[in-house]
Tab-separated table of C-alpha atoms in Angstrom:
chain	number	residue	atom	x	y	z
A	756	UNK	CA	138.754	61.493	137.802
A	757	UNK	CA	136.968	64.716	138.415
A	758	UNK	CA	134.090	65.897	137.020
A	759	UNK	CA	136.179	69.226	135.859
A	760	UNK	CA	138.860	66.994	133.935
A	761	UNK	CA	136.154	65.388	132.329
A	762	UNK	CA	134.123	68.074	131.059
A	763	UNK	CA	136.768	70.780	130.388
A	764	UNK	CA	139.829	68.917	129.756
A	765	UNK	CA	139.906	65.093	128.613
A	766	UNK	CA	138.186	65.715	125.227
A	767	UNK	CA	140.704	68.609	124.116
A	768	UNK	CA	143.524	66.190	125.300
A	769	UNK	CA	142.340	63.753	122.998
A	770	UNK	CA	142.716	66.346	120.073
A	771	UNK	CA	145.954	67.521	121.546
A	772	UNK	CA	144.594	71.311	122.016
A	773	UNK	CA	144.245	72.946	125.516
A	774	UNK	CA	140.973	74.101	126.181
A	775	UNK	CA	141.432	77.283	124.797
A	776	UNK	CA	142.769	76.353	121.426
A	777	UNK	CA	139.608	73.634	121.595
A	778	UNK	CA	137.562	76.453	122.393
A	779	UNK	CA	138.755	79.023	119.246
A	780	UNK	CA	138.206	75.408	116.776
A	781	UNK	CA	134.951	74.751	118.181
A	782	UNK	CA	133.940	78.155	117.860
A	783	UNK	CA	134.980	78.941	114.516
A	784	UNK	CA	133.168	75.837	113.581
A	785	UNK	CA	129.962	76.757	114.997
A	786	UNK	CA	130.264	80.342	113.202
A	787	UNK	CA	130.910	78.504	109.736
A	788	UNK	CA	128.212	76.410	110.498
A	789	UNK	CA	125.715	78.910	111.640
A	790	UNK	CA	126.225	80.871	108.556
A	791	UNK	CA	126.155	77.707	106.732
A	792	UNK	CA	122.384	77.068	108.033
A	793	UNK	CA	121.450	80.876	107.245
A	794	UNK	CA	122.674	80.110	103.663
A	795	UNK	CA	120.695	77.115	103.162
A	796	UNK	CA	117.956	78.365	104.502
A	797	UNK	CA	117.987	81.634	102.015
A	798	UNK	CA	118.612	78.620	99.391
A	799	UNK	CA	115.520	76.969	100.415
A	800	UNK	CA	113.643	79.926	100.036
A	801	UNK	CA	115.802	81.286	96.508
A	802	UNK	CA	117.043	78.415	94.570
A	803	UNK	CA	118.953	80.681	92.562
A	804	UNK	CA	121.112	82.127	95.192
A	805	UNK	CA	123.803	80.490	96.973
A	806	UNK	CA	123.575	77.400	94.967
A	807	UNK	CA	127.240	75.629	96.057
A	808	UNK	CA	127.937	77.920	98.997
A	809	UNK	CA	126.439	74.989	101.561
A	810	UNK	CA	128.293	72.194	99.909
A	811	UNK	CA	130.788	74.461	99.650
A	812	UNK	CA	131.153	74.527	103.297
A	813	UNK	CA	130.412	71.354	104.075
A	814	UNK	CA	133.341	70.081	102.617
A	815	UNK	CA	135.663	73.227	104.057
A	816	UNK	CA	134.615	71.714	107.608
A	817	UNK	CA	135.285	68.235	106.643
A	818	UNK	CA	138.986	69.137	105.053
A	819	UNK	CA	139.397	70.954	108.322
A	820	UNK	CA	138.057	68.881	110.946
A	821	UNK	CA	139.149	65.207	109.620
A	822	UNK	CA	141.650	65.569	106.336
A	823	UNK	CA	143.544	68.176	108.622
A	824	UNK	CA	143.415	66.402	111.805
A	825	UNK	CA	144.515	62.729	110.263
A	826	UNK	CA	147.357	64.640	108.745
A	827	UNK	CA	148.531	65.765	111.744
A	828	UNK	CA	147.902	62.148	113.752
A	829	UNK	CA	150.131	60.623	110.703
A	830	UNK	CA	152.495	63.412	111.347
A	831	UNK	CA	153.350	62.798	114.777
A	832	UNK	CA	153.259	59.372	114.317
A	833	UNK	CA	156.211	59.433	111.318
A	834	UNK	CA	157.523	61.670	114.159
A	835	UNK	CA	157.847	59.255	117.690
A	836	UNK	CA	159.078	56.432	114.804
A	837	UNK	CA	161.637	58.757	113.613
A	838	UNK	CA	162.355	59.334	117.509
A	839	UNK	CA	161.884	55.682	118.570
A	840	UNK	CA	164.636	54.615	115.204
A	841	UNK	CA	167.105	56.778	116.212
């Protein structure tokens, strides 16, 4: 296995993106997350402003990155059993 594979493309595989679609997730993730930590830190500083927006987030990532993603597994698992029934 090279070192390329392993760096660039096993991971996406494993989420069943190409390394550009991984890319585009990861980086919109890291934006939303940035922000998020520029909003908690004005929180920390104001109490009174932004007062849900980090939880807020938080669970936005988590309904995107597992809720979302275990949706899909189950989906494409109903799907090769449909496949393998038929």
């Amino acid at each position: 296995m090279s070192v390329w594979n392993r760096l660039f493309k096993d991971h996406p595989a494993t989420v069943n993106e190409t390394y550009w679609q991984h890319f585009g997730a990861a980086m919109s993730f890291s934006l939303r997350m940035f922000w998020g930590g520029l909003v908690c830190f004005v929180h920390a500083i104001v109490p009174g402003a932004f007062c849900t927006t980090g939880s807020d987030m938080i669970r936005e990532l988590h309904e995107r990155m597992v809720i979302n993603r275990r949706r899909q597994a189950d989906r494409q698992a109903a799907a090769i059993e449909t496949r393998k029934a038929a």
